mmCIF file of C-alpha atoms and ligand atoms in Angstrom:
data_model
loop_
_atom_site.group_PDB
_atom_site.id
_atom_site.type_symbol
_atom_site.label_atom_id
_atom_site.label_comp_id
_atom_site.label_asym_id
_atom_site.label_seq_id
_atom_site.Cartn_x
_atom_site.Cartn_y
_atom_site.Cartn_z
ATOM 1 C CA MET O 20 31.877 -2.825 23.220
ATOM 2 C CA ARG O 21 29.216 -0.240 24.045
ATOM 3 C CA ILE O 22 27.360 1.381 21.179
ATOM 4 C CA LEU O 23 25.003 4.348 21.385
ATOM 5 C CA GLY O 24 22.200 3.859 18.846
ATOM 6 C CA ILE O 25 19.984 6.609 17.427
ATOM 7 C CA ASP O 26 16.803 6.283 15.359
ATOM 8 C CA THR O 27 14.676 9.192 14.138
ATOM 9 C CA SER O 28 13.404 7.573 10.941
ATOM 10 C CA CYS O 29 9.735 8.341 11.495
ATOM 11 C CA ASP O 30 7.817 9.727 14.456
ATOM 12 C CA ASP O 31 9.686 8.271 17.444
ATOM 13 C CA THR O 32 12.848 9.840 18.865
ATOM 14 C CA ALA O 33 14.893 6.883 20.069
ATOM 15 C CA CYS O 34 18.317 6.357 21.680
ATOM 16 C CA ALA O 35 19.740 3.231 23.294
ATOM 17 C CA VAL O 36 22.976 1.797 24.627
ATOM 18 C CA VAL O 37 23.714 -1.840 23.754
ATOM 19 C CA GLU O 38 26.780 -3.850 24.740
ATOM 20 C CA ASP O 39 28.382 -6.363 22.360
ATOM 21 C CA GLY O 40 25.330 -6.458 20.106
ATOM 22 C CA GLU O 41 23.125 -8.194 22.649
ATOM 23 C CA ARG O 42 22.955 -6.667 26.117
ATOM 24 C CA ILE O 43 20.477 -3.786 26.147
ATOM 25 C CA LEU O 44 21.656 -1.367 28.832
ATOM 26 C CA SER O 45 19.006 1.241 27.988
ATOM 27 C CA ASN O 46 16.332 1.818 25.377
ATOM 28 C CA VAL O 47 14.594 5.209 25.444
ATOM 29 C CA VAL O 48 11.778 6.068 23.044
ATOM 30 C CA SER O 49 10.050 9.428 23.082
ATOM 31 C CA SER O 50 6.763 8.809 21.297
ATOM 32 C CA GLN O 51 5.162 11.566 19.239
ATOM 33 C CA ASP O 52 1.833 9.754 18.861
ATOM 34 C CA TRP O 53 0.005 12.474 20.779
ATOM 35 C CA LEU O 54 1.261 15.119 18.311
ATOM 36 C CA HIS O 55 0.102 13.256 15.207
ATOM 37 C CA GLU O 56 -3.088 11.713 16.566
ATOM 38 C CA ARG O 57 -5.479 14.461 15.497
ATOM 39 C CA PHE O 58 -4.166 14.294 11.907
ATOM 40 C CA GLY O 59 -4.734 10.519 11.678
ATOM 41 C CA GLY O 60 -1.125 9.972 10.528
ATOM 42 C CA VAL O 61 2.428 11.289 10.757
ATOM 43 C CA VAL O 62 2.942 14.928 9.702
ATOM 44 C CA PRO O 63 6.626 15.136 8.616
ATOM 45 C CA GLU O 64 7.174 18.791 9.628
ATOM 46 C CA ILE O 65 5.787 18.154 13.113
ATOM 47 C CA ALA O 66 7.925 15.008 13.452
ATOM 48 C CA CYS O 67 11.090 16.931 12.501
ATOM 49 C CA ARG O 68 10.498 19.711 14.976
ATOM 50 C CA ALA O 69 9.779 17.239 17.784
ATOM 51 C CA HIS O 70 12.967 15.267 16.955
ATOM 52 C CA MET O 71 15.007 18.467 17.183
ATOM 53 C CA GLU O 72 13.576 19.289 20.578
ATOM 54 C CA THR O 73 13.946 15.829 22.083
ATOM 55 C CA ILE O 74 17.034 14.217 20.535
ATOM 56 C CA LEU O 75 19.562 15.574 23.053
ATOM 57 C CA PRO O 76 17.500 14.893 26.207
ATOM 58 C CA VAL O 77 16.693 11.390 24.891
ATOM 59 C CA MET O 78 20.395 10.741 24.213
ATOM 60 C CA GLN O 79 21.300 11.858 27.734
ATOM 61 C CA GLN O 80 18.477 9.739 29.184
ATOM 62 C CA ALA O 81 19.792 6.677 27.323
ATOM 63 C CA ALA O 82 23.235 7.224 28.882
ATOM 64 C CA ASP O 83 21.751 7.830 32.340
ATOM 65 C CA ASP O 84 19.482 4.750 32.176
ATOM 66 C CA ALA O 85 22.460 2.646 31.099
ATOM 67 C CA GLY O 86 24.481 4.055 33.979
ATOM 68 C CA VAL O 87 27.271 5.117 31.633
ATOM 69 C CA ASP O 88 28.976 8.384 30.853
ATOM 70 C CA LEU O 89 28.603 9.292 27.179
ATOM 71 C CA ARG O 90 32.414 9.572 27.110
ATOM 72 C CA SER O 91 32.688 5.828 27.698
ATOM 73 C CA ILE O 92 30.760 4.994 24.520
ATOM 74 C CA ASP O 93 32.831 3.101 21.925
ATOM 75 C CA ALA O 94 30.831 3.968 18.791
ATOM 76 C CA VAL O 95 27.729 5.871 17.665
ATOM 77 C CA ALA O 96 25.258 4.162 15.328
ATOM 78 C CA VAL O 97 22.402 5.792 13.482
ATOM 79 C CA THR O 98 19.633 4.884 11.069
ATOM 80 C CA THR O 99 20.500 6.544 7.754
ATOM 81 C CA THR O 100 17.797 4.896 5.617
ATOM 82 C CA PRO O 101 14.881 4.447 4.908
ATOM 83 C CA GLY O 102 12.473 6.920 6.489
ATOM 84 C CA LEU O 103 11.232 10.486 6.329
ATOM 85 C CA ILE O 104 14.200 12.442 4.997
ATOM 86 C CA GLY O 105 13.852 15.433 7.338
ATOM 87 C CA ALA O 106 13.408 13.157 10.338
ATOM 88 C CA LEU O 107 16.400 10.964 9.409
ATOM 89 C CA LEU O 108 18.597 14.048 8.982
ATOM 90 C CA ILE O 109 18.123 15.078 12.592
ATOM 91 C CA GLY O 110 19.293 11.735 13.941
ATOM 92 C CA VAL O 111 22.149 11.551 11.443
ATOM 93 C CA THR O 112 23.310 15.079 12.301
ATOM 94 C CA ALA O 113 23.136 14.355 16.036
ATOM 95 C CA ALA O 114 25.078 11.098 15.526
ATOM 96 C CA LYS O 115 27.789 12.816 13.497
ATOM 97 C CA ALA O 116 28.165 15.511 16.140
ATOM 98 C CA ALA O 117 28.296 12.933 18.939
ATOM 99 C CA GLY O 118 30.749 10.690 17.066
ATOM 100 C CA TRP O 119 33.012 13.633 16.283
ATOM 101 C CA ALA O 120 32.878 15.100 19.798
ATOM 102 C CA LEU O 121 33.426 11.723 21.507
ATOM 103 C CA GLU O 122 36.098 10.769 18.934
ATOM 104 C CA VAL O 123 34.513 7.384 18.234
ATOM 105 C CA PRO O 124 33.511 5.659 14.975
ATOM 106 C CA LEU O 125 30.186 6.383 13.292
ATOM 107 C CA ILE O 126 28.138 3.425 12.020
ATOM 108 C CA ALA O 127 25.321 3.699 9.470
ATOM 109 C CA VAL O 128 22.376 1.316 9.908
ATOM 110 C CA ASP O 129 19.491 0.368 7.632
ATOM 111 C CA HIS O 130 16.222 0.637 9.575
ATOM 112 C CA LEU O 131 14.647 -2.466 7.995
ATOM 113 C CA GLN O 132 17.703 -4.600 8.738
ATOM 114 C CA ALA O 133 17.492 -3.286 12.310
ATOM 115 C CA HIS O 134 13.858 -4.469 12.574
ATOM 116 C CA ILE O 135 15.028 -7.952 11.495
ATOM 117 C CA TYR O 136 17.926 -7.816 13.985
ATOM 118 C CA ALA O 137 15.360 -7.634 16.802
ATOM 119 C CA ALA O 138 15.128 -11.435 16.387
ATOM 120 C CA TRP O 139 18.778 -11.705 17.506
ATOM 121 C CA LEU O 140 17.780 -9.942 20.723
ATOM 122 C CA ALA O 141 15.196 -12.636 21.502
ATOM 123 C CA ASP O 142 16.087 -15.313 24.090
ATOM 124 C CA ASP O 143 16.333 -17.932 21.378
ATOM 125 C CA LYS O 144 18.496 -17.080 18.334
ATOM 126 C CA PRO O 145 16.988 -17.415 14.836
ATOM 127 C CA ALA O 146 17.642 -20.449 12.654
ATOM 128 C CA LEU O 147 19.379 -19.578 9.364
ATOM 129 C CA PRO O 148 18.740 -19.142 6.557
ATOM 130 C CA ALA O 149 15.490 -17.484 7.528
ATOM 131 C CA VAL O 150 12.699 -15.784 5.673
ATOM 132 C CA SER O 151 12.222 -12.402 7.361
ATOM 133 C CA LEU O 152 8.982 -10.462 7.235
ATOM 134 C CA VAL O 153 9.313 -6.769 8.061
ATOM 135 C CA ALA O 154 5.858 -5.218 8.467
ATOM 136 C CA SER O 155 5.724 -1.617 9.635
ATOM 137 C CA GLY O 156 3.976 1.647 8.924
ATOM 138 C CA GLY O 157 6.155 2.339 5.903
ATOM 139 C CA HIS O 158 7.222 -1.094 4.659
ATOM 140 C CA THR O 159 6.080 -4.641 4.116
ATOM 141 C CA SER O 160 8.910 -6.770 2.761
ATOM 142 C CA LEU O 161 10.149 -10.334 2.709
ATOM 143 C CA TYR O 162 13.853 -11.161 2.748
ATOM 144 C CA LEU O 163 15.975 -14.261 2.675
ATOM 145 C CA THR O 164 18.284 -13.701 5.641
ATOM 146 C CA GLN O 165 21.662 -15.434 5.942
ATOM 147 C CA GLY O 166 22.983 -13.375 8.864
ATOM 148 C CA PRO O 167 22.469 -10.031 10.641
ATOM 149 C CA LEU O 168 23.964 -8.165 7.656
ATOM 150 C CA ARG O 169 22.966 -10.457 4.794
ATOM 151 C CA HIS O 170 19.458 -10.031 3.400
ATOM 152 C CA GLU O 171 18.205 -10.673 -0.107
ATOM 153 C CA LEU O 172 14.898 -8.993 -1.004
ATOM 154 C CA LEU O 173 12.237 -11.503 -2.083
ATOM 155 C CA GLY O 174 9.263 -9.144 -2.394
ATOM 156 C CA SER O 175 7.613 -6.044 -0.985
ATOM 157 C CA THR O 176 4.398 -4.086 -1.086
ATOM 158 C CA THR O 177 3.365 -2.580 -4.383
ATOM 159 C CA ASP O 178 1.228 0.088 -2.690
ATOM 160 C CA ASP O 179 0.302 0.556 0.992
ATOM 161 C CA ALA O 180 2.315 -1.012 3.810
ATOM 162 C CA ALA O 181 0.480 -3.352 6.197
ATOM 163 C CA GLY O 182 0.769 -0.872 9.085
ATOM 164 C CA GLU O 183 -0.469 1.911 6.841
ATOM 165 C CA ALA O 184 -3.561 -0.184 6.083
ATOM 166 C CA PHE O 185 -4.139 -0.663 9.833
ATOM 167 C CA ASP O 186 -3.795 3.095 10.327
ATOM 168 C CA LYS O 187 -6.141 3.973 7.443
ATOM 169 C CA VAL O 188 -8.788 1.438 8.450
ATOM 170 C CA ALA O 189 -8.597 2.705 12.047
ATOM 171 C CA ASN O 190 -9.222 6.164 10.645
ATOM 172 C CA ILE O 191 -12.325 4.930 8.770
ATOM 173 C CA LEU O 192 -13.523 3.205 11.956
ATOM 174 C CA LYS O 193 -12.680 6.317 14.014
ATOM 175 C CA LEU O 194 -10.366 4.435 16.329
ATOM 176 C CA GLY O 195 -7.559 7.019 16.448
ATOM 177 C CA TYR O 196 -3.834 6.858 15.673
ATOM 178 C CA PRO O 197 -1.754 4.673 15.660
ATOM 179 C CA GLY O 198 -4.315 2.304 14.239
ATOM 180 C CA GLY O 199 -2.682 -1.092 14.739
ATOM 181 C CA PRO O 200 -3.009 -1.400 18.508
ATOM 182 C CA ALA O 201 -6.522 0.131 18.431
ATOM 183 C CA ILE O 202 -7.724 -2.338 15.773
ATOM 184 C CA GLU O 203 -6.213 -5.269 17.642
ATOM 185 C CA ARG O 204 -7.955 -4.167 20.847
ATOM 186 C CA VAL O 205 -11.474 -3.841 19.392
ATOM 187 C CA ALA O 206 -11.025 -6.858 17.073
ATOM 188 C CA ALA O 207 -10.737 -9.055 20.162
ATOM 189 C CA GLU O 208 -14.479 -8.464 20.697
ATOM 190 C CA GLY O 209 -15.471 -9.081 17.053
ATOM 191 C CA ASN O 210 -16.109 -11.977 14.692
ATOM 192 C CA PRO O 211 -13.259 -12.428 12.174
ATOM 193 C CA ARG O 212 -15.657 -14.188 9.796
ATOM 194 C CA ALA O 213 -18.344 -11.474 9.878
ATOM 195 C CA VAL O 214 -17.188 -9.815 6.637
ATOM 196 C CA GLU O 215 -15.364 -11.562 3.794
ATOM 197 C CA PHE O 216 -12.786 -8.899 2.845
ATOM 198 C CA PRO O 217 -10.573 -9.616 -0.191
ATOM 199 C CA ARG O 218 -7.164 -11.248 0.234
ATOM 200 C CA THR O 219 -4.868 -9.800 -2.408
ATOM 201 C CA TRP O 220 -2.322 -12.458 -3.352
ATOM 202 C CA LEU O 221 -1.071 -10.820 -6.593
ATOM 203 C CA ALA O 222 0.919 -13.510 -8.436
ATOM 204 C CA ARG O 223 0.503 -16.572 -6.234
ATOM 205 C CA GLU O 224 4.089 -17.619 -6.890
ATOM 206 C CA GLY O 225 5.471 -14.124 -6.181
ATOM 207 C CA PHE O 226 6.246 -12.484 -2.860
ATOM 208 C CA ASP O 227 4.917 -8.970 -3.411
ATOM 209 C CA PHE O 228 2.046 -7.574 -1.340
ATOM 210 C CA SER O 229 -0.809 -5.137 -1.939
ATOM 211 C CA PHE O 230 -2.925 -3.661 0.849
ATOM 212 C CA SER O 231 -4.697 -0.742 -0.812
ATOM 213 C CA GLY O 232 -7.591 -2.907 -2.082
ATOM 214 C CA ILE O 233 -8.598 -4.100 1.355
ATOM 215 C CA LYS O 234 -8.575 -0.554 2.717
ATOM 216 C CA THR O 235 -10.979 0.473 -0.069
ATOM 217 C CA ALA O 236 -13.124 -2.608 0.572
ATOM 218 C CA VAL O 237 -13.440 -1.594 4.239
ATOM 219 C CA LEU O 238 -14.421 1.947 3.249
ATOM 220 C CA TYR O 239 -17.100 0.676 0.825
ATOM 221 C CA HIS O 240 -18.409 -1.769 3.400
ATOM 222 C CA CYS O 241 -18.707 0.956 6.046
ATOM 223 C CA LEU O 242 -19.894 3.937 4.023
ATOM 224 C CA GLY O 243 -20.609 2.770 0.474
ATOM 225 C CA GLN O 244 -18.889 4.007 -2.671
ATOM 226 C CA ASN O 245 -18.130 7.739 -3.131
ATOM 227 C CA ALA O 246 -17.747 8.334 0.620
ATOM 228 C CA SER O 247 -16.091 11.679 1.382
ATOM 229 C CA LYS O 248 -13.889 12.755 4.304
ATOM 230 C CA GLU O 249 -16.954 14.455 5.748
ATOM 231 C CA ASP O 250 -18.871 11.154 5.574
ATOM 232 C CA ILE O 251 -16.068 9.474 7.548
ATOM 233 C CA ALA O 252 -16.103 12.302 10.099
ATOM 234 C CA ARG O 253 -19.906 12.061 10.465
ATOM 235 C CA ALA O 254 -20.061 8.259 10.591
ATOM 236 C CA ASP O 255 -21.685 6.755 13.652
ATOM 237 C CA TYR O 256 -21.146 2.990 13.903
ATOM 238 C CA SER O 257 -22.262 0.618 16.624
ATOM 239 C CA PRO O 258 -19.465 -0.929 18.746
ATOM 240 C CA GLU O 259 -20.471 -4.405 17.446
ATOM 241 C CA PHE O 260 -20.137 -3.261 13.821
ATOM 242 C CA VAL O 261 -16.685 -1.747 14.490
ATOM 243 C CA ALA O 262 -15.508 -4.887 16.298
ATOM 244 C CA ASP O 263 -16.648 -7.175 13.448
ATOM 245 C CA VAL O 264 -15.103 -5.014 10.713
ATOM 246 C CA ALA O 265 -11.836 -4.678 12.671
ATOM 247 C CA ALA O 266 -11.667 -8.430 13.335
ATOM 248 C CA SER O 267 -12.466 -9.333 9.715
ATOM 249 C CA PHE O 268 -9.945 -6.818 8.354
ATOM 250 C CA GLN O 269 -7.224 -8.020 10.736
ATOM 251 C CA GLN O 270 -7.926 -11.636 9.797
ATOM 252 C CA ALA O 271 -7.561 -10.860 6.074
ATOM 253 C CA VAL O 272 -4.234 -9.043 6.570
ATOM 254 C CA VAL O 273 -2.886 -11.804 8.816
ATOM 255 C CA ASP O 274 -3.928 -14.465 6.263
ATOM 256 C CA VAL O 275 -1.907 -12.755 3.530
ATOM 257 C CA LEU O 276 1.154 -11.963 5.667
ATOM 258 C CA VAL O 277 1.330 -15.486 7.086
ATOM 259 C CA GLY O 278 0.465 -17.186 3.784
ATOM 260 C CA LYS O 279 3.166 -15.380 1.811
ATOM 261 C CA THR O 280 5.805 -15.747 4.528
ATOM 262 C CA CYS O 281 5.253 -19.496 4.843
ATOM 263 C CA ALA O 282 5.229 -19.918 1.045
ATOM 264 C CA ALA O 283 8.510 -18.007 0.805
ATOM 265 C CA ALA O 284 10.090 -20.136 3.527
ATOM 266 C CA GLU O 285 9.007 -23.294 1.738
ATOM 267 C CA ARG O 286 10.207 -22.126 -1.674
ATOM 268 C CA THR O 287 13.622 -20.952 -0.463
ATOM 269 C CA GLY O 288 14.278 -23.984 1.711
ATOM 270 C CA ALA O 289 14.731 -21.762 4.765
ATOM 271 C CA ALA O 290 15.220 -23.205 8.239
ATOM 272 C CA GLY O 291 13.644 -20.319 10.116
ATOM 273 C CA VAL O 292 11.111 -17.506 9.985
ATOM 274 C CA ILE O 293 11.627 -14.055 11.522
ATOM 275 C CA ILE O 294 9.024 -11.315 11.918
ATOM 276 C CA GLY O 295 9.774 -7.726 12.912
ATOM 277 C CA GLY O 296 8.459 -4.171 12.622
ATOM 278 C CA GLY O 297 5.532 -2.457 14.337
ATOM 279 C CA VAL O 298 2.889 -4.787 12.876
ATOM 280 C CA ALA O 299 4.798 -7.788 14.275
ATOM 281 C CA ALA O 300 3.495 -6.673 17.690
ATOM 282 C CA ASN O 301 0.055 -7.863 16.576
ATOM 283 C CA GLY O 302 -1.040 -10.797 18.760
ATOM 284 C CA PRO O 303 -3.095 -12.721 16.176
ATOM 285 C CA LEU O 304 -0.254 -12.356 13.622
ATOM 286 C CA ARG O 305 2.315 -13.667 16.126
ATOM 287 C CA ARG O 306 0.115 -16.609 17.081
ATOM 288 C CA ARG O 307 -0.728 -17.577 13.493
ATOM 289 C CA ILE O 308 2.828 -17.372 12.201
ATOM 290 C CA CYS O 309 4.042 -19.438 15.158
ATOM 291 C CA GLU O 310 1.352 -22.078 14.580
ATOM 292 C CA ASP O 311 1.492 -22.312 10.787
ATOM 293 C CA ALA O 312 5.239 -21.981 10.224
ATOM 294 C CA SER O 313 6.082 -24.304 13.149
ATOM 295 C CA ARG O 314 3.679 -26.906 11.801
ATOM 296 C CA MET O 315 5.544 -26.696 8.482
ATOM 297 C CA GLY O 316 8.827 -27.352 10.289
ATOM 298 C CA PHE O 317 10.324 -23.841 10.441
ATOM 299 C CA LYS O 318 11.757 -22.392 13.624
ATOM 300 C CA VAL O 319 9.903 -19.128 14.227
ATOM 301 C CA THR O 320 11.658 -16.231 15.954
ATOM 302 C CA PRO O 321 9.381 -13.225 16.336
ATOM 303 C CA ALA O 322 11.013 -9.970 17.397
ATOM 304 C CA PRO O 323 10.476 -9.570 21.165
ATOM 305 C CA LEU O 324 7.225 -7.657 21.653
ATOM 306 C CA GLU O 325 8.916 -4.615 23.183
ATOM 307 C CA LEU O 326 11.361 -4.380 20.254
ATOM 308 C CA CYS O 327 8.805 -4.495 17.405
ATOM 309 C CA ARG O 328 8.003 -0.818 17.268
ATOM 310 C CA ASP O 329 10.683 1.704 16.349
ATOM 311 C CA ASN O 330 13.496 1.866 18.882
ATOM 312 C CA ALA O 331 17.264 2.319 18.874
ATOM 313 C CA ALA O 332 18.324 -0.880 20.678
ATOM 314 C CA ILE O 333 17.873 -2.735 17.384
ATOM 315 C CA VAL O 334 20.079 -0.104 15.702
ATOM 316 C CA ALA O 335 22.853 -0.249 18.310
ATOM 317 C CA GLY O 336 22.658 -4.069 18.337
ATOM 318 C CA LEU O 337 23.032 -4.458 14.586
ATOM 319 C CA ALA O 338 25.798 -1.825 14.529
ATOM 320 C CA PHE O 339 28.013 -4.166 16.553
ATOM 321 C CA HIS O 340 28.089 -6.520 13.551
ATOM 322 C CA HIS O 341 28.854 -3.671 11.134
ATOM 323 C CA HIS O 342 31.735 -2.652 13.381
ATOM 324 C CA ALA O 343 33.028 -6.219 13.550
ATOM 325 C CA ALA O 344 32.930 -6.312 9.737
ATOM 326 C CA GLY O 345 34.939 -3.068 9.585
ATOM 327 C CA GLU O 346 31.996 -1.126 8.206
ATOM 328 C CA ILE O 347 32.541 2.380 9.552
ATOM 329 C CA ALA O 348 30.751 5.354 7.993
ATOM 330 C CA PRO O 349 32.526 8.580 7.030
ATOM 331 C CA LEU O 350 31.366 11.828 8.662
ATOM 332 C CA SER O 351 30.044 12.760 5.208
ATOM 333 C CA VAL O 352 27.553 9.868 5.213
ATOM 334 C CA ALA O 353 24.166 10.945 3.842
ATOM 335 C CA ALA O 354 20.628 10.168 4.963
ATOM 336 C CA SER O 355 18.372 8.803 2.244
ATOM 337 C CA PRO O 356 14.614 8.294 2.281
HETATM 338 O O1 KG4 B 420 7.954 -0.126 12.946
HETATM 339 P P1 KG4 B 420 7.056 0.983 13.343
HETATM 340 O O2 KG4 B 420 7.012 1.392 14.796
HETATM 341 O O3 KG4 B 420 7.361 2.279 12.537
HETATM 342 C C1 KG4 B 420 7.721 2.246 11.176
HETATM 343 O O4 KG4 B 420 8.887 1.931 10.870
HETATM 344 O O5 KG4 B 420 6.787 2.480 10.367
HETATM 345 O O6 KG4 B 420 5.581 0.564 12.871
HETATM 346 C C2 KG4 B 420 4.475 1.378 13.094
HETATM 347 C C3 KG4 B 420 3.258 0.709 12.494
HETATM 348 C C4 KG4 B 420 1.998 1.570 12.539
HETATM 349 O O7 KG4 B 420 1.391 1.548 11.264
HETATM 350 C C5 KG4 B 420 1.134 0.874 13.580
HETATM 351 O O8 KG4 B 420 -0.258 1.021 13.357
HETATM 352 C C6 KG4 B 420 1.562 -0.573 13.415
HETATM 353 O O9 KG4 B 420 2.961 -0.508 13.195
HETATM 354 N N1 KG4 B 420 1.289 -1.370 14.614
HETATM 355 C C7 KG4 B 420 0.453 -2.433 14.646
HETATM 356 C C8 KG4 B 420 0.389 -2.861 16.010
HETATM 357 N N2 KG4 B 420 1.208 -2.054 16.742
HETATM 358 C C9 KG4 B 420 1.755 -1.156 15.866
HETATM 359 N N3 KG4 B 420 -0.260 -3.028 13.677
HETATM 360 C C10 KG4 B 420 -1.034 -4.069 14.038
HETATM 361 N N4 KG4 B 420 -1.165 -4.527 15.306
HETATM 362 C C11 KG4 B 420 -0.468 -3.957 16.322
HETATM 363 N N5 KG4 B 420 -0.602 -4.406 17.575
HETATM 364 ZN ZN1 ZN B 421 10.188 0.885 11.815
#
């Protein structure tokens, strides 16, 4: 069964064709990073306009790359939640039109479940039950996962998402957008023990996260209290200073993400650990979770590197399981943020 997947939940326009939930025939992502870079973050109106302009060419490209005619598609799947509402609507509208025109079923997919499903597209399947960490620009959540469609929320961020913290700290350090890859790159040259940034554990026995404190701590460390936007714009740091702050910040975030994920796996008696979402592309995070969780006896299945960031192969893959479970969406299905 060939499913066309569509994801426009944030700032990437993505379409993919996946066969039987596991063979990726194509995976096209049109990145808007260059449009949002000078604003230091995603501007929803700009994202929406770019989605409108690119969704049809990206859909056609996904069919061409897969070597299939769109008329041979068996179902159309789309992310309906969560995300930027205007951005989601464009993908959902395109999916409805395609499903109706091609006379095939429409399947609604949850973006966070799709990030977890990336682990099923790895060479080695995840061990279940698993504790799944989804860390992206908009979310940081832990789930107890029993299957591709069965996730129980254990905890989530009470303020900023982990990726958002990477983006904001990159902005303070003047490293550009998106911040995660830029921080990882310069952190490789720095000392992760140079600055002792706070690790916010909240209730030790709970699984919620908080990343706004560390962002403020970085700002105070770099520019003191009461720093304005102009101070950030005028700042002139040495490359060594930036590398040390980036490395120390990254280390603190990784400590918390890995610490909470391992604690959750232990408490729930899970057999495996899954990580997905844009932040799961982070090398030090992948290494630490593999080391620590494996040492504790959990089988770790990180999302394949190329499927961490937003894409539609994870949407089309997960949709296969919805279809098998008879979960077809009506043409009236709504997008929700
Ligand atoms: O999953 P994603 O592509 O989009 C959302 O659903 O939000 O995640 C994007 C986020 C951004 O905040 C970006 O800075 C972060 O993932 N990110 C990283 C890395 N690559 C992307 N964070 C840390 N290290 C990375 N290598
Ligand atoms: Zn995402």
